[in-house]
Amino acid sequence: MKKVVLSLALVAVLGLSFTSCRETKAENTEDAIEDAMDDAGDALDDAGDAIEDTMDDAGDAMEDTIDDAGEAMDDAKDAAGDAVDGAKEGANDMANDVKDAANNAVEGAKKAGTDAVDSAKKAGTDAVDSAKKAGDDAATKAADKVKGL
C-alpha cells in the first residue's frame, strides 16, 4: 500500500515538473492533478476497503474452520469412547459365553459319567442275574437227572 501511495506521489511530482508555465494550461493541469489525486485517493480507499473485507472474510473462514475442527475432534472422541465401551462389553459377553460353555461341558461330562456308571451297574446286575438263573437252571437239570437215575 505504501508503494501505491509513493508511486502516485511520484507521478504527481513528475506531472507538475513537465507542465508549462502558461496560466491557462497551469489551471487545467492543476485541475487534472487534483482530479487524479482524488481518483487515486478514492482508489486507495476502495483498495483498503477490499483488503479489509478480504481479511474479515478470511478471519470468519478461519473461525469456522476452527469450530468445525473442534466439533470433529469431539465427535471422534465420542466415537472412540463408544468403541472402547463396545469392545469392553463384547469382551465381557465373550467371557461369559466361554464360562457358560465350560460349565455346560462339565455338566455334560458329569451326566455322561453318571450314565456310564449306571449302565455298568445295570449290565453287571443283569449279568449276575443271568448267571444265577443259568446256575439255577443247571442245578435243577442236574437234580432232575440225579432223581431220574
JSON list of C-alpha atoms in Angstrom, two decimals:
[
{"chain": "A", "resi": 1, "resn": "MET", "atom": "CA", "xyz": [0.00, 0.00, 0.00]},
{"chain": "A", "resi": 2, "resn": "LYS", "atom": "CA", "xyz": [2.94, 2.32, 0.67]},
{"chain": "A", "resi": 3, "resn": "LYS", "atom": "CA", "xyz": [4.25, 1.63, -2.81]},
{"chain": "A", "resi": 4, "resn": "VAL", "atom": "CA", "xyz": [0.96, 2.75, -4.34]},
{"chain": "A", "resi": 5, "resn": "VAL", "atom": "CA", "xyz": [0.95, 6.00, -2.38]},
{"chain": "A", "resi": 6, "resn": "LEU", "atom": "CA", "xyz": [4.60, 6.69, -3.17]},
{"chain": "A", "resi": 7, "resn": "SER", "atom": "CA", "xyz": [4.07, 5.89, -6.85]},
{"chain": "A", "resi": 8, "resn": "LEU", "atom": "CA", "xyz": [1.12, 8.28, -7.04]},
{"chain": "A", "resi": 9, "resn": "ALA", "atom": "CA", "xyz": [3.17, 10.99, -5.31]},
{"chain": "A", "resi": 10, "resn": "LEU", "atom": "CA", "xyz": [6.00, 10.46, -7.80]},
{"chain": "A", "resi": 11, "resn": "VAL", "atom": "CA", "xyz": [3.57, 10.67, -10.74]},
{"chain": "A", "resi": 12, "resn": "ALA", "atom": "CA", "xyz": [2.16, 13.88, -9.29]},
{"chain": "A", "resi": 13, "resn": "VAL", "atom": "CA", "xyz": [5.62, 15.43, -8.86]},
{"chain": "A", "resi": 14, "resn": "LEU", "atom": "CA", "xyz": [6.66, 14.37, -12.36]},
{"chain": "A", "resi": 15, "resn": "GLY", "atom": "CA", "xyz": [3.42, 15.70, -13.74]},
{"chain": "A", "resi": 16, "resn": "LEU", "atom": "CA", "xyz": [3.98, 19.06, -12.11]},
{"chain": "A", "resi": 17, "resn": "SER", "atom": "CA", "xyz": [7.55, 19.28, -13.35]},
{"chain": "A", "resi": 18, "resn": "PHE", "atom": "CA", "xyz": [6.61, 18.74, -17.01]},
{"chain": "A", "resi": 19, "resn": "THR", "atom": "CA", "xyz": [3.83, 21.34, -17.16]},
{"chain": "A", "resi": 20, "resn": "SER", "atom": "CA", "xyz": [4.41, 24.61, -18.91]},
{"chain": "A", "resi": 21, "resn": "CYS", "atom": "CA", "xyz": [4.15, 27.99, -17.29]},
{"chain": "A", "resi": 22, "resn": "ARG", "atom": "CA", "xyz": [1.13, 29.22, -19.09]},
{"chain": "A", "resi": 23, "resn": "GLU", "atom": "CA", "xyz": [-1.69, 30.20, -16.87]},
{"chain": "A", "resi": 24, "resn": "THR", "atom": "CA", "xyz": [-4.46, 28.51, -18.80]},
{"chain": "A", "resi": 25, "resn": "LYS", "atom": "CA", "xyz": [-2.66, 25.23, -19.00]},
{"chain": "A", "resi": 26, "resn": "ALA", "atom": "CA", "xyz": [-1.49, 25.52, -15.44]},
{"chain": "A", "resi": 27, "resn": "GLU", "atom": "CA", "xyz": [-5.06, 25.78, -14.22]},
{"chain": "A", "resi": 28, "resn": "ASN", "atom": "CA", "xyz": [-6.11, 22.83, -16.40]},
{"chain": "A", "resi": 29, "resn": "THR", "atom": "CA", "xyz": [-3.11, 20.83, -15.23]},
{"chain": "A", "resi": 30, "resn": "GLU", "atom": "CA", "xyz": [-3.79, 21.76, -11.64]},
{"chain": "A", "resi": 31, "resn": "ASP", "atom": "CA", "xyz": [-7.40, 20.61, -12.01]},
{"chain": "A", "resi": 32, "resn": "ALA", "atom": "CA", "xyz": [-6.27, 17.42, -13.72]},
{"chain": "A", "resi": 33, "resn": "ILE", "atom": "CA", "xyz": [-3.75, 16.74, -10.96]},
{"chain": "A", "resi": 34, "resn": "GLU", "atom": "CA", "xyz": [-6.39, 17.37, -8.31]},
{"chain": "A", "resi": 35, "resn": "ASP", "atom": "CA", "xyz": [-8.78, 15.06, -10.13]},
{"chain": "A", "resi": 36, "resn": "ALA", "atom": "CA", "xyz": [-6.03, 12.44, -10.46]},
{"chain": "A", "resi": 37, "resn": "MET", "atom": "CA", "xyz": [-5.21, 12.80, -6.77]},
{"chain": "A", "resi": 38, "resn": "ASP", "atom": "CA", "xyz": [-8.90, 12.49, -5.87]},
{"chain": "A", "resi": 39, "resn": "ASP", "atom": "CA", "xyz": [-9.21, 9.44, -8.11]},
{"chain": "A", "resi": 40, "resn": "ALA", "atom": "CA", "xyz": [-6.07, 7.95, -6.59]},
{"chain": "A", "resi": 41, "resn": "GLY", "atom": "CA", "xyz": [-7.40, 8.63, -3.08]},
{"chain": "A", "resi": 42, "resn": "ASP", "atom": "CA", "xyz": [-10.71, 7.00, -3.98]},
{"chain": "A", "resi": 43, "resn": "ALA", "atom": "CA", "xyz": [-8.86, 4.03, -5.47]},
{"chain": "A", "resi": 44, "resn": "LEU", "atom": "CA", "xyz": [-6.77, 3.74, -2.32]},
{"chain": "A", "resi": 45, "resn": "ASP", "atom": "CA", "xyz": [-9.89, 3.87, -0.16]},
{"chain": "A", "resi": 46, "resn": "ASP", "atom": "CA", "xyz": [-11.54, 1.20, -2.31]},
{"chain": "A", "resi": 47, "resn": "ALA", "atom": "CA", "xyz": [-8.41, -0.96, -2.15]},
{"chain": "A", "resi": 48, "resn": "GLY", "atom": "CA", "xyz": [-8.26, -0.53, 1.64]},
{"chain": "A", "resi": 49, "resn": "ASP", "atom": "CA", "xyz": [-11.94, -1.48, 1.93]},
{"chain": "A", "resi": 50, "resn": "ALA", "atom": "CA", "xyz": [-11.39, -4.54, -0.28]},
{"chain": "A", "resi": 51, "resn": "ILE", "atom": "CA", "xyz": [-8.39, -5.61, 1.81]},
{"chain": "A", "resi": 52, "resn": "GLU", "atom": "CA", "xyz": [-10.39, -5.11, 4.99]},
{"chain": "A", "resi": 53, "resn": "ASP", "atom": "CA", "xyz": [-13.30, -7.15, 3.62]},
{"chain": "A", "resi": 54, "resn": "THR", "atom": "CA", "xyz": [-10.93, -9.90, 2.50]},
{"chain": "A", "resi": 55, "resn": "MET", "atom": "CA", "xyz": [-9.28, -10.04, 5.90]},
{"chain": "A", "resi": 56, "resn": "ASP", "atom": "CA", "xyz": [-12.67, -10.16, 7.63]},
{"chain": "A", "resi": 57, "resn": "ASP", "atom": "CA", "xyz": [-13.77, -12.99, 5.33]},
{"chain": "A", "resi": 58, "resn": "ALA", "atom": "CA", "xyz": [-10.51, -14.85, 5.96]},
{"chain": "A", "resi": 59, "resn": "GLY", "atom": "CA", "xyz": [-10.94, -14.40, 9.73]},
{"chain": "A", "resi": 60, "resn": "ASP", "atom": "CA", "xyz": [-14.51, -15.69, 9.55]},
{"chain": "A", "resi": 61, "resn": "ALA", "atom": "CA", "xyz": [-13.38, -18.66, 7.47]},
{"chain": "A", "resi": 62, "resn": "MET", "atom": "CA", "xyz": [-10.63, -19.44, 9.97]},
{"chain": "A", "resi": 63, "resn": "GLU", "atom": "CA", "xyz": [-13.08, -19.26, 12.88]},
{"chain": "A", "resi": 64, "resn": "ASP", "atom": "CA", "xyz": [-15.49, -21.57, 11.04]},
{"chain": "A", "resi": 65, "resn": "THR", "atom": "CA", "xyz": [-12.67, -24.00, 10.29]},
{"chain": "A", "resi": 66, "resn": "ILE", "atom": "CA", "xyz": [-11.53, -23.98, 13.91]},
{"chain": "A", "resi": 67, "resn": "ASP", "atom": "CA", "xyz": [-15.10, -24.56, 15.10]},
{"chain": "A", "resi": 68, "resn": "ASP", "atom": "CA", "xyz": [-15.57, -27.41, 12.60]},
{"chain": "A", "resi": 69, "resn": "ALA", "atom": "CA", "xyz": [-12.26, -28.97, 13.64]},
{"chain": "A", "resi": 70, "resn": "GLY", "atom": "CA", "xyz": [-13.27, -28.76, 17.30]},
{"chain": "A", "resi": 71, "resn": "GLU", "atom": "CA", "xyz": [-16.59, -30.43, 16.57]},
{"chain": "A", "resi": 72, "resn": "ALA", "atom": "CA", "xyz": [-14.86, -33.13, 14.53]},
{"chain": "A", "resi": 73, "resn": "MET", "atom": "CA", "xyz": [-12.48, -33.78, 17.41]},
{"chain": "A", "resi": 74, "resn": "ASP", "atom": "CA", "xyz": [-15.39, -34.02, 19.85]},
{"chain": "A", "resi": 75, "resn": "ASP", "atom": "CA", "xyz": [-17.18, -36.43, 17.51]},
{"chain": "A", "resi": 76, "resn": "ALA", "atom": "CA", "xyz": [-14.02, -38.53, 17.13]},
{"chain": "A", "resi": 77, "resn": "LYS", "atom": "CA", "xyz": [-13.56, -38.58, 20.90]},
{"chain": "A", "resi": 78, "resn": "ASP", "atom": "CA", "xyz": [-17.16, -39.72, 21.41]},
{"chain": "A", "resi": 79, "resn": "ALA", "atom": "CA", "xyz": [-16.81, -42.39, 18.73]},
{"chain": "A", "resi": 80, "resn": "ALA", "atom": "CA", "xyz": [-13.58, -43.68, 20.30]},
{"chain": "A", "resi": 81, "resn": "GLY", "atom": "CA", "xyz": [-15.26, -43.82, 23.72]},
{"chain": "A", "resi": 82, "resn": "ASP", "atom": "CA", "xyz": [-18.20, -45.72, 22.23]},
{"chain": "A", "resi": 83, "resn": "ALA", "atom": "CA", "xyz": [-15.82, -48.14, 20.51]},
{"chain": "A", "resi": 84, "resn": "VAL", "atom": "CA", "xyz": [-13.96, -48.79, 23.77]},
{"chain": "A", "resi": 85, "resn": "ASP", "atom": "CA", "xyz": [-17.22, -49.33, 25.63]},
{"chain": "A", "resi": 86, "resn": "GLY", "atom": "CA", "xyz": [-18.41, -51.68, 22.89]},
{"chain": "A", "resi": 87, "resn": "ALA", "atom": "CA", "xyz": [-15.16, -53.63, 23.00]},
{"chain": "A", "resi": 88, "resn": "LYS", "atom": "CA", "xyz": [-15.38, -53.96, 26.79]},
{"chain": "A", "resi": 89, "resn": "GLU", "atom": "CA", "xyz": [-18.96, -55.12, 26.58]},
{"chain": "A", "resi": 90, "resn": "GLY", "atom": "CA", "xyz": [-18.12, -57.58, 23.79]},
{"chain": "A", "resi": 91, "resn": "ALA", "atom": "CA", "xyz": [-15.18, -58.98, 25.79]},
{"chain": "A", "resi": 92, "resn": "ASN", "atom": "CA", "xyz": [-17.39, -59.39, 28.87]},
{"chain": "A", "resi": 93, "resn": "ASP", "atom": "CA", "xyz": [-20.06, -61.13, 26.79]},
{"chain": "A", "resi": 94, "resn": "MET", "atom": "CA", "xyz": [-17.47, -63.45, 25.25]},
{"chain": "A", "resi": 95, "resn": "ALA", "atom": "CA", "xyz": [-16.02, -64.27, 28.68]},
{"chain": "A", "resi": 96, "resn": "ASN", "atom": "CA", "xyz": [-19.49, -65.06, 29.99]},
{"chain": "A", "resi": 97, "resn": "ASP", "atom": "CA", "xyz": [-20.23, -67.23, 26.94]},
{"chain": "A", "resi": 98, "resn": "VAL", "atom": "CA", "xyz": [-16.98, -69.17, 27.42]},
{"chain": "A", "resi": 99, "resn": "LYS", "atom": "CA", "xyz": [-17.75, -69.60, 31.11]},
{"chain": "A", "resi": 100, "resn": "ASP", "atom": "CA", "xyz": [-21.26, -70.88, 30.31]},
{"chain": "A", "resi": 101, "resn": "ALA", "atom": "CA", "xyz": [-19.90, -73.26, 27.67]},
{"chain": "A", "resi": 102, "resn": "ALA", "atom": "CA", "xyz": [-17.31, -74.62, 30.11]},
{"chain": "A", "resi": 103, "resn": "ASN", "atom": "CA", "xyz": [-19.97, -75.13, 32.79]},
{"chain": "A", "resi": 104, "resn": "ASN", "atom": "CA", "xyz": [-22.22, -76.87, 30.27]},
{"chain": "A", "resi": 105, "resn": "ALA", "atom": "CA", "xyz": [-19.34, -79.14, 29.21]},
{"chain": "A", "resi": 106, "resn": "VAL", "atom": "CA", "xyz": [-18.60, -80.05, 32.83]},
{"chain": "A", "resi": 107, "resn": "GLU", "atom": "CA", "xyz": [-22.26, -80.78, 33.50]},
{"chain": "A", "resi": 108, "resn": "GLY", "atom": "CA", "xyz": [-22.45, -82.88, 30.32]},
{"chain": "A", "resi": 109, "resn": "ALA", "atom": "CA", "xyz": [-19.34, -84.82, 31.33]},
{"chain": "A", "resi": 110, "resn": "LYS", "atom": "CA", "xyz": [-20.78, -85.45, 34.82]},
{"chain": "A", "resi": 111, "resn": "LYS", "atom": "CA", "xyz": [-24.05, -86.68, 33.33]},
{"chain": "A", "resi": 112, "resn": "ALA", "atom": "CA", "xyz": [-22.24, -88.90, 30.83]},
{"chain": "A", "resi": 113, "resn": "GLY", "atom": "CA", "xyz": [-20.10, -90.35, 33.64]},
{"chain": "A", "resi": 114, "resn": "THR", "atom": "CA", "xyz": [-23.13, -90.97, 35.84]},
{"chain": "A", "resi": 115, "resn": "ASP", "atom": "CA", "xyz": [-24.99, -92.59, 32.93]},
{"chain": "A", "resi": 116, "resn": "ALA", "atom": "CA", "xyz": [-21.97, -94.79, 32.17]},
{"chain": "A", "resi": 117, "resn": "VAL", "atom": "CA", "xyz": [-21.73, -95.91, 35.82]},
{"chain": "A", "resi": 118, "resn": "ASP", "atom": "CA", "xyz": [-25.47, -96.61, 35.94]},
{"chain": "A", "resi": 119, "resn": "SER", "atom": "CA", "xyz": [-25.25, -98.59, 32.68]},
{"chain": "A", "resi": 120, "resn": "ALA", "atom": "CA", "xyz": [-22.28, -100.57, 34.01]},
{"chain": "A", "resi": 121, "resn": "LYS", "atom": "CA", "xyz": [-24.16, -101.33, 37.25]},
{"chain": "A", "resi": 122, "resn": "LYS", "atom": "CA", "xyz": [-27.21, -102.46, 35.32]},
{"chain": "A", "resi": 123, "resn": "ALA", "atom": "CA", "xyz": [-25.11, -104.58, 32.98]},
{"chain": "A", "resi": 124, "resn": "GLY", "atom": "CA", "xyz": [-23.33, -106.11, 35.98]},
{"chain": "A", "resi": 125, "resn": "THR", "atom": "CA", "xyz": [-26.62, -106.77, 37.78]},
{"chain": "A", "resi": 126, "resn": "ASP", "atom": "CA", "xyz": [-28.12, -108.27, 34.61]},
{"chain": "A", "resi": 127, "resn": "ALA", "atom": "CA", "xyz": [-25.01, -110.45, 34.17]},
{"chain": "A", "resi": 128, "resn": "VAL", "atom": "CA", "xyz": [-25.21, -111.64, 37.78]},
{"chain": "A", "resi": 129, "resn": "ASP", "atom": "CA", "xyz": [-28.93, -112.31, 37.45]},
{"chain": "A", "resi": 130, "resn": "SER", "atom": "CA", "xyz": [-28.36, -114.24, 34.19]},
{"chain": "A", "resi": 131, "resn": "ALA", "atom": "CA", "xyz": [-25.55, -116.21, 35.78]},
{"chain": "A", "resi": 132, "resn": "LYS", "atom": "CA", "xyz": [-27.73, -117.03, 38.80]},
{"chain": "A", "resi": 133, "resn": "LYS", "atom": "CA", "xyz": [-30.56, -118.10, 36.57]},
{"chain": "A", "resi": 134, "resn": "ALA", "atom": "CA", "xyz": [-28.25, -120.18, 34.40]},
{"chain": "A", "resi": 135, "resn": "GLY", "atom": "CA", "xyz": [-26.75, -121.72, 37.54]},
{"chain": "A", "resi": 136, "resn": "ASP", "atom": "CA", "xyz": [-30.20, -122.42, 39.00]},
{"chain": "A", "resi": 137, "resn": "ASP", "atom": "CA", "xyz": [-31.34, -123.96, 35.70]},
{"chain": "A", "resi": 138, "resn": "ALA", "atom": "CA", "xyz": [-28.21, -126.13, 35.54]},
{"chain": "A", "resi": 139, "resn": "ALA", "atom": "CA", "xyz": [-28.64, -127.21, 39.18]},
{"chain": "A", "resi": 140, "resn": "THR", "atom": "CA", "xyz": [-32.29, -128.05, 38.57]},
{"chain": "A", "resi": 141, "resn": "LYS", "atom": "CA", "xyz": [-31.43, -130.09, 35.50]},
{"chain": "A", "resi": 142, "resn": "ALA", "atom": "CA", "xyz": [-28.66, -131.92, 37.33]},
{"chain": "A", "resi": 143, "resn": "ALA", "atom": "CA", "xyz": [-31.00, -132.63, 40.25]},
{"chain": "A", "resi": 144, "resn": "ASP", "atom": "CA", "xyz": [-33.65, -133.91, 37.86]},
{"chain": "A", "resi": 145, "resn": "LYS", "atom": "CA", "xyz": [-31.10, -136.21, 36.24]},
{"chain": "A", "resi": 146, "resn": "VAL", "atom": "CA", "xyz": [-29.96, -137.47, 39.61]},
{"chain": "A", "resi": 147, "resn": "LYS", "atom": "CA", "xyz": [-33.55, -138.16, 40.66]},
{"chain": "A", "resi": 148, "resn": "GLY", "atom": "CA", "xyz": [-34.30, -139.98, 37.42]},
{"chain": "A", "resi": 149, "resn": "LEU", "atom": "CA", "xyz": [-31.49, -142.36, 37.95]}
]
